Coordinates of C-alpha atoms and ligand atoms in Angstrom, one line a residue:
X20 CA -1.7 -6.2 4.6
X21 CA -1.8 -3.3 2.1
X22 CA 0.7 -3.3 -1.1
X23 CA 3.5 -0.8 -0.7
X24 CA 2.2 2.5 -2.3
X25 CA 4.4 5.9 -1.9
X26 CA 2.6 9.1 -1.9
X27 CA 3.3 12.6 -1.3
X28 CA 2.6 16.2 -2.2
X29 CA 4.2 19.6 -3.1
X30 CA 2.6 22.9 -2.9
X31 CA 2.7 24.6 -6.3
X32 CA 5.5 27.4 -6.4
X33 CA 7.4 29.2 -9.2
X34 CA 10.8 29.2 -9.0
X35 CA 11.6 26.1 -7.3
X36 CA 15.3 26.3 -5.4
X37 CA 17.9 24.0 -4.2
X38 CA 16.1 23.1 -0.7
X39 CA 12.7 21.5 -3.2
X40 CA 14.9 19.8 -4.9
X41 CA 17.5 18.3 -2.2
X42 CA 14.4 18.2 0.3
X43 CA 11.8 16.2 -1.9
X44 CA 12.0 15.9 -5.6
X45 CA 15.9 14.2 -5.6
X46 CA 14.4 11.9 -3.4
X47 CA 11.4 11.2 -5.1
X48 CA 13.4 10.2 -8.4
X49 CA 15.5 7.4 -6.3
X50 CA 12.0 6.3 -4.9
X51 CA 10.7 5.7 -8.6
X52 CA 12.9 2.6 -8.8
X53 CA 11.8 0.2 -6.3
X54 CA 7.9 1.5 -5.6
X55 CA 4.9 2.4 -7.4
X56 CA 4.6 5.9 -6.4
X57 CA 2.0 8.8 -6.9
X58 CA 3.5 12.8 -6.2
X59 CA 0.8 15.3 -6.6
X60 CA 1.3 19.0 -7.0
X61 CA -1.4 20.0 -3.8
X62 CA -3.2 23.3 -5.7
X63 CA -6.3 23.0 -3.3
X64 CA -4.2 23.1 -0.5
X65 CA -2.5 26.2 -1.7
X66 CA -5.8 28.4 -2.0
X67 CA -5.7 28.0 1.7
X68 CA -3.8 30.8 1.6
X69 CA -5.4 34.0 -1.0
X70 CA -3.3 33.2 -4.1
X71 CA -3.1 35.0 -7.7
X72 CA -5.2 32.4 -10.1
X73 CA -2.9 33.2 -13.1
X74 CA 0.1 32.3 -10.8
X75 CA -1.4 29.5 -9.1
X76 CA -1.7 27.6 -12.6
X77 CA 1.4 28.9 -14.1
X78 CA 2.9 27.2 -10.4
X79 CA 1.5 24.4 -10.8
X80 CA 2.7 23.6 -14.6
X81 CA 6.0 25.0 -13.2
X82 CA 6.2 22.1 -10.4
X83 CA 5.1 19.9 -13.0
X84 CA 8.0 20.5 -15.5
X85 CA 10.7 20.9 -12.2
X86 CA 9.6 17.2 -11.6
X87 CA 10.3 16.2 -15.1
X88 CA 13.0 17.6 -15.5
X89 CA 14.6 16.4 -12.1
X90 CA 14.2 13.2 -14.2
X91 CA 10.3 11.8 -12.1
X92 CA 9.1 9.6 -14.7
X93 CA 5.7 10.4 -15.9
X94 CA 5.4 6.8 -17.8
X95 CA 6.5 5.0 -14.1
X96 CA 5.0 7.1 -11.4
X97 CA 1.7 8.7 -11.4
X98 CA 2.2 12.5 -11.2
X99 CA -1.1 15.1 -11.4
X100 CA -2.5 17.9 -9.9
X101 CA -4.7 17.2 -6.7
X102 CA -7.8 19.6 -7.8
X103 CA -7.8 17.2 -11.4
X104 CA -8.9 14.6 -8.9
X105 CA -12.1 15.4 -7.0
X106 CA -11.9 12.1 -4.6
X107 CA -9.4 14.0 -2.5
X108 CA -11.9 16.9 -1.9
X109 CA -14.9 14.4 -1.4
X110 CA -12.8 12.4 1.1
X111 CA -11.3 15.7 2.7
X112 CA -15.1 16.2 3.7
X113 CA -15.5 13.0 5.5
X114 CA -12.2 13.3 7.3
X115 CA -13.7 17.0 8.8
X116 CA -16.5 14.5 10.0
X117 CA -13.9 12.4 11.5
X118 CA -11.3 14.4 12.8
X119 CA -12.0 16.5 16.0
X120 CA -11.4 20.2 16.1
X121 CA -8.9 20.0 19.3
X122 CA -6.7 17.9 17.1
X123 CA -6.5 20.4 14.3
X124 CA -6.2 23.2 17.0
X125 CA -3.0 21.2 18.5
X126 CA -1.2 21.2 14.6
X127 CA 1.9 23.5 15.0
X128 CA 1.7 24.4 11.4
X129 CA -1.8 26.3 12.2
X130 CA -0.6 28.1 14.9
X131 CA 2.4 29.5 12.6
X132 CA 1.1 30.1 9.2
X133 CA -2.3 31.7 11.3
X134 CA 0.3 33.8 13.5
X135 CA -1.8 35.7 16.2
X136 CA -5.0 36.7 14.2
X137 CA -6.4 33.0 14.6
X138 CA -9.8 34.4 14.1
X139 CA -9.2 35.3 10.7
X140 CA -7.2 32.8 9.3
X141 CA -9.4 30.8 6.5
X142 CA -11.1 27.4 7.8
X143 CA -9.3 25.4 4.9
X144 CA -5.8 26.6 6.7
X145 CA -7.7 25.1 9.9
X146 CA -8.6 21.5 8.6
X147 CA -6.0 21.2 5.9
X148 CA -4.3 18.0 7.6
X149 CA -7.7 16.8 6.5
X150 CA -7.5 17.2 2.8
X151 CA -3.8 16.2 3.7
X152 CA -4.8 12.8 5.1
X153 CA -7.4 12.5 2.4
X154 CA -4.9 12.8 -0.2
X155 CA -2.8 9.8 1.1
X156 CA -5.8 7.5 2.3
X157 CA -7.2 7.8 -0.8
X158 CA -4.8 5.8 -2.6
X159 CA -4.4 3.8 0.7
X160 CA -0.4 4.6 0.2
X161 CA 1.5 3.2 3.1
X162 CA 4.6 5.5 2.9
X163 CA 5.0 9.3 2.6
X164 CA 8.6 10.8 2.0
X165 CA 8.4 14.4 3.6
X166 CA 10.4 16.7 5.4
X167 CA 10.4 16.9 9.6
X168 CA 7.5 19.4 9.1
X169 CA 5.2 17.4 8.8
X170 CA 6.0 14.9 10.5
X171 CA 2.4 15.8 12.8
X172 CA 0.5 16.3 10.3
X173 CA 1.3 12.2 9.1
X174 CA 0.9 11.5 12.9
X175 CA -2.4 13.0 12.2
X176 CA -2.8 10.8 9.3
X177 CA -2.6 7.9 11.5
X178 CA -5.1 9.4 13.7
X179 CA -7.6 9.8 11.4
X180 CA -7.4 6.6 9.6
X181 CA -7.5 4.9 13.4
X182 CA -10.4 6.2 14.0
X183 CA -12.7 5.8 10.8
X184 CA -11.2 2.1 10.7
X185 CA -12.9 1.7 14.1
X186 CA -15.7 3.8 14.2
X187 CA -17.0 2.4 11.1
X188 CA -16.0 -1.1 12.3
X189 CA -13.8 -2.0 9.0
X190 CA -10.5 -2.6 11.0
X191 CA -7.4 -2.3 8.5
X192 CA -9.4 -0.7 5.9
X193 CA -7.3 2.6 5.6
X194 CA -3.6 1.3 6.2
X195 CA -1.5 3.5 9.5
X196 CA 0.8 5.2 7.2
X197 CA 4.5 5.3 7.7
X198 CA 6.8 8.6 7.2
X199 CA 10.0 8.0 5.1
X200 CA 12.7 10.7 6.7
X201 CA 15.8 9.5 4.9
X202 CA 18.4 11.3 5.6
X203 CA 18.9 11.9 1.6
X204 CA 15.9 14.7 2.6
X205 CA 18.6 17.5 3.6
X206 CA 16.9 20.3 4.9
X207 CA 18.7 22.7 3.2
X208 CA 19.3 26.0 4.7
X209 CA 19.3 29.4 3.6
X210 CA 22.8 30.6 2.6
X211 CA 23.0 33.4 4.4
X212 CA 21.2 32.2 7.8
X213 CA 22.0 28.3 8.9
X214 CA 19.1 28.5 10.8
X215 CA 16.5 29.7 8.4
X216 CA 15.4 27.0 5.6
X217 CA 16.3 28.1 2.4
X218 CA 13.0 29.9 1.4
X219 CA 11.7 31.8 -1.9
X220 CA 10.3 34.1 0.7
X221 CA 13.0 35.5 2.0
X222 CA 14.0 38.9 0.8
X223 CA 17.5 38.2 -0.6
X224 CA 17.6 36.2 -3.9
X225 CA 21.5 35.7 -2.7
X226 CA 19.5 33.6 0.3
X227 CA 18.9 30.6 -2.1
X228 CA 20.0 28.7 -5.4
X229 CA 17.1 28.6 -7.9
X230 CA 16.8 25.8 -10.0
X231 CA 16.9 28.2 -13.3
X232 CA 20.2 30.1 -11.7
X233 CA 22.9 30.2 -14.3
X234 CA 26.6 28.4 -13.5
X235 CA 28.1 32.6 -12.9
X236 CA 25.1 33.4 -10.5
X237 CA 25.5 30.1 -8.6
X238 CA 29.2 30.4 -8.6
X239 CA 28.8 33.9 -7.4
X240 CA 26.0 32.9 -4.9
X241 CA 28.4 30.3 -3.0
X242 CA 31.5 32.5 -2.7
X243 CA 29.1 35.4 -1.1
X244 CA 27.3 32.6 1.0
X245 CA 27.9 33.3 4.7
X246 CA 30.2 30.9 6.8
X247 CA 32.9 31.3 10.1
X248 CA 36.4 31.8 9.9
X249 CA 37.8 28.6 11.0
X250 CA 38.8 26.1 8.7
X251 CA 36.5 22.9 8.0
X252 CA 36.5 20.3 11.2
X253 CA 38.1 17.2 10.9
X254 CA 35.1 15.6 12.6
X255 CA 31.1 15.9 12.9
X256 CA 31.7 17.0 16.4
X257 CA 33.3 20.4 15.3
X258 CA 30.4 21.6 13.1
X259 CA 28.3 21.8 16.4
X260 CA 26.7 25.3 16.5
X261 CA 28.5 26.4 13.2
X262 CA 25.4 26.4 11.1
X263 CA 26.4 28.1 7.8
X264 CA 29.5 25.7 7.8
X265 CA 27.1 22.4 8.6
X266 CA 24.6 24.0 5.9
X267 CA 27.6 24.1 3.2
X268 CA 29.0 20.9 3.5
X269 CA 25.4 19.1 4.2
X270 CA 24.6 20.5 0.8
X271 CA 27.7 18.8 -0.7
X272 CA 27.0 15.6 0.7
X273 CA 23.4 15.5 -0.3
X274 CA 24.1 16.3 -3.7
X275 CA 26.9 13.6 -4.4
X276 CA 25.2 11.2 -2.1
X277 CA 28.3 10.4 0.4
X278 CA 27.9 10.6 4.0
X279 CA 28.6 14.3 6.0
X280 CA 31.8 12.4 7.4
X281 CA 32.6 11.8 3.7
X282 CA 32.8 14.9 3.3
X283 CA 35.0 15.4 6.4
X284 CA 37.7 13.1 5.4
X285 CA 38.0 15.0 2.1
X286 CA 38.2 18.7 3.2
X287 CA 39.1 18.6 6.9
X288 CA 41.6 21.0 8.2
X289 CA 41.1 23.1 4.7
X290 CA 39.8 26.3 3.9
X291 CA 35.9 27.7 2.9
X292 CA 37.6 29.0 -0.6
X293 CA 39.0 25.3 -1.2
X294 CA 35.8 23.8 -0.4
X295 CA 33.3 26.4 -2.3
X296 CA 34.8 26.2 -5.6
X297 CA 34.3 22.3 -5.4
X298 CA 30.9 22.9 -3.9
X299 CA 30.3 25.3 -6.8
X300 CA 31.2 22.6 -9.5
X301 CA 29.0 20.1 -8.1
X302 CA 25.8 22.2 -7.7
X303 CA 26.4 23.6 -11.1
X304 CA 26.8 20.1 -12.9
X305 CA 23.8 18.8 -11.0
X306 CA 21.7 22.0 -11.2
X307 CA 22.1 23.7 -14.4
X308 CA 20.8 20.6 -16.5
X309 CA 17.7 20.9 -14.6
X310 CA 17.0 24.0 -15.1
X311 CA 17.9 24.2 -18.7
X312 CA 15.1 21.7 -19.2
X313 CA 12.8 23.1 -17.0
X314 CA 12.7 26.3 -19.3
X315 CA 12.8 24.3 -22.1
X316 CA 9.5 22.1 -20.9
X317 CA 8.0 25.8 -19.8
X318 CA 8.0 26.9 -23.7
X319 CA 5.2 23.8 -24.4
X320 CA 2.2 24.3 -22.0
X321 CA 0.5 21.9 -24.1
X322 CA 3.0 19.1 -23.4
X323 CA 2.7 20.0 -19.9
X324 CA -0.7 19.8 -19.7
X325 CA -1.1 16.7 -21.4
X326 CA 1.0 15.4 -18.9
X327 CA -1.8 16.3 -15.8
X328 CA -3.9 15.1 -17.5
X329 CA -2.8 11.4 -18.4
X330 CA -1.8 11.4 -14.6
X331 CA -4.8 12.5 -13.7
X332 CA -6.6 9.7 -15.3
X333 CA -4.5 6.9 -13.8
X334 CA -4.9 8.5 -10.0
X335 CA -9.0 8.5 -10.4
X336 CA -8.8 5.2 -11.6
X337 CA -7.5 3.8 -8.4
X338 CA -9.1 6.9 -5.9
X339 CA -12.4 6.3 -7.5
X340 CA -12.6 2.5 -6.4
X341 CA -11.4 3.5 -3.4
X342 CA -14.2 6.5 -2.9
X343 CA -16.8 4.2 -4.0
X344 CA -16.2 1.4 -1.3
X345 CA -15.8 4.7 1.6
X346 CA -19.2 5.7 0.4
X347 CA -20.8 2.3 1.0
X348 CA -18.8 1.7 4.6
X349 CA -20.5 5.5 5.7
X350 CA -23.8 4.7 4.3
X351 CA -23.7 7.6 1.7
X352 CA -25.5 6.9 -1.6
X353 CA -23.9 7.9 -4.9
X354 CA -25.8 7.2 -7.7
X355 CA -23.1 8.0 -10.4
Ligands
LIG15 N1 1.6 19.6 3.5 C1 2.6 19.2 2.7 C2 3.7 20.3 2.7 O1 3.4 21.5 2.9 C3 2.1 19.0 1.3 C4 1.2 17.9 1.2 C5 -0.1 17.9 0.9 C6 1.5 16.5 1.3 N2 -0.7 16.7 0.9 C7 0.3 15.8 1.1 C8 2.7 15.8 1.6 C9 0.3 14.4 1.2 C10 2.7 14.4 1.7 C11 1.5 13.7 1.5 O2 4.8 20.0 2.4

């Protein structure tokens, strides 16, 4: 039996919006209470896309301080960056050894972020479920909170950690992680297409809520956002096919933790206006906090950075251990 360990990972952005925070880090914090929990901001997985260096670090200090300021717990959880950590990388390069290249061709996230030029896409986009399952066996964490999207890449996981287990003869050594999908991980949409996620790549700032918006841009933001002309259903059944409505009044639920049909029973029958003013007030009293702090943390790099580092420390304390025993199991000899 392995000890209940949460991990999981975020890819380093600026600018973090509404769908990070509803989607992962919210959940995160209510995580912090009940398990011992590592989050890591995944900067090796990012540079499997070409990134700008300047931005990458100034992303990953900018994750760092959305965490803390979400109200992640640096003192309870261990939070880091991944490259502070070499274990991951060393691991990552046993997993390519494990792994077999027709099950990274069959990953649905390759196809799409390699789009039709396969050819030319890097060969870190190609095994980065590796350095993905690496990350999490490292630790040997048994749960992973993430969103649907990668939900095959955790199948992967499994996979992997199947196969060195037996191949290697050490049955239960890695544990067959478990996804955690709670439905507090909304997956929030953009607010002016229900079916796109909300994105910092799309064009149209008015698209998203950023965590640094101000209460008269997120006020304004909601009354442009895009919904139907027919009042808000009474039931679940009449937000079938009516995604910006569903979108809106997800997002309410999911940031006053009640239940859709919560939701429902309140404004049923009512109008958008009604609703978005209240949906307004509740985003900005849950939102504007955050990002007051975040731009506060921003002005001390130094703090920040003290922070990664301390984290650090504690995560190759335990991946360490872990990478030494790996070693001895392949027959690999490390002297230091
Ligand atoms: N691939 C994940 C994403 O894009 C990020 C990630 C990297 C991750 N390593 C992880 C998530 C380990 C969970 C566990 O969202």
């Amino acid at each position: 039996m392995h000890k209940k360990r949460i991990f999981s990972g975020v890819q380093p952005t600026g600018n973090l919006h509404l769908g990070n925070y509803l989607g992962a880090i919210q959940n995160f914090v209510n995580l912090q209470n009940k398990f011992e929990c590592i989050y890591c901001v995944v900067d090796l997985h990012a540079i499997t896309n070409r990134q700008n260096p300047k931005e990458l670090k100034s992303n990953t200090l900018e994750t760092i301080a959305s965490f803390i300021a979400s109200g992640l717990n640096v003192e309870k959880n261990i939070i880091f960056n991944q490259a502070s950590v070499s274990a991951h990388s060393e691991l990552a390069w046993i997993f390519n050894c494990v792994a077999r290249i027709g099950w990274m061709n069959r990953m649905t996230q390759f196809k799409e972020k390699a789009g039709k030029n396969k050819e030319n896409a890097s060969v870190g986009l190609l095994v980065y479920p590796n350095l993905m399952a690496a990350d999490i066996l490292i630790y040997k964490a048994t749960h992973v909170p993430v969103g649907e999207d990668q939900k095959q890449h955790l199948e992967l996981t499994r996979d992997i950690a199947k196969k060195f287990n037996n191949d290697f003869n050490c049955q239960d050594f890695f544990p067959i992680v478990e996804p955690l999908i709670s439905n507090e991980m909304a997956r929030v949409m953009s607010l002016r297409d229900g079916k796109k996620k909300m994105s910092k790549s799309e064009d149209s700032d008015f698209s998203r809520i950023n965590l640094k918006d101000g209460k008269d841009l997120i006020d304004q933001k909601i009354r442009k956002a895009k919904t139907d002309n027919d009042p808000i259903p009474e039931q679940l059944s009449g937000l079938k096919n009516r995604y910006e409505a569903a979108n809106l009044i997800s997002i309410y639920a999911s940031i006053n933790n009640i239940e859709v049909s919560k939701v429902l029973d309140e404004f049923g029958g009512k109008n958008f206006s009604t609703f978005k003013s209240k949906l307004s007030e509740s985003v900005v009293e849950k939102i504007c906090p955050i990002g007051n702090e975040i731009t506060k943390l921003l002005k001390d790099k130094s703090y920040l950075n003290g922070i990664l580092e301390k984290g650090a420390k504690k995560a190759e304390l335990i991946a360490k251990n872990n990478l030494k025993e790996i070693y001895n199991i392949v027959g690999l000899t490390k002297y230091i």
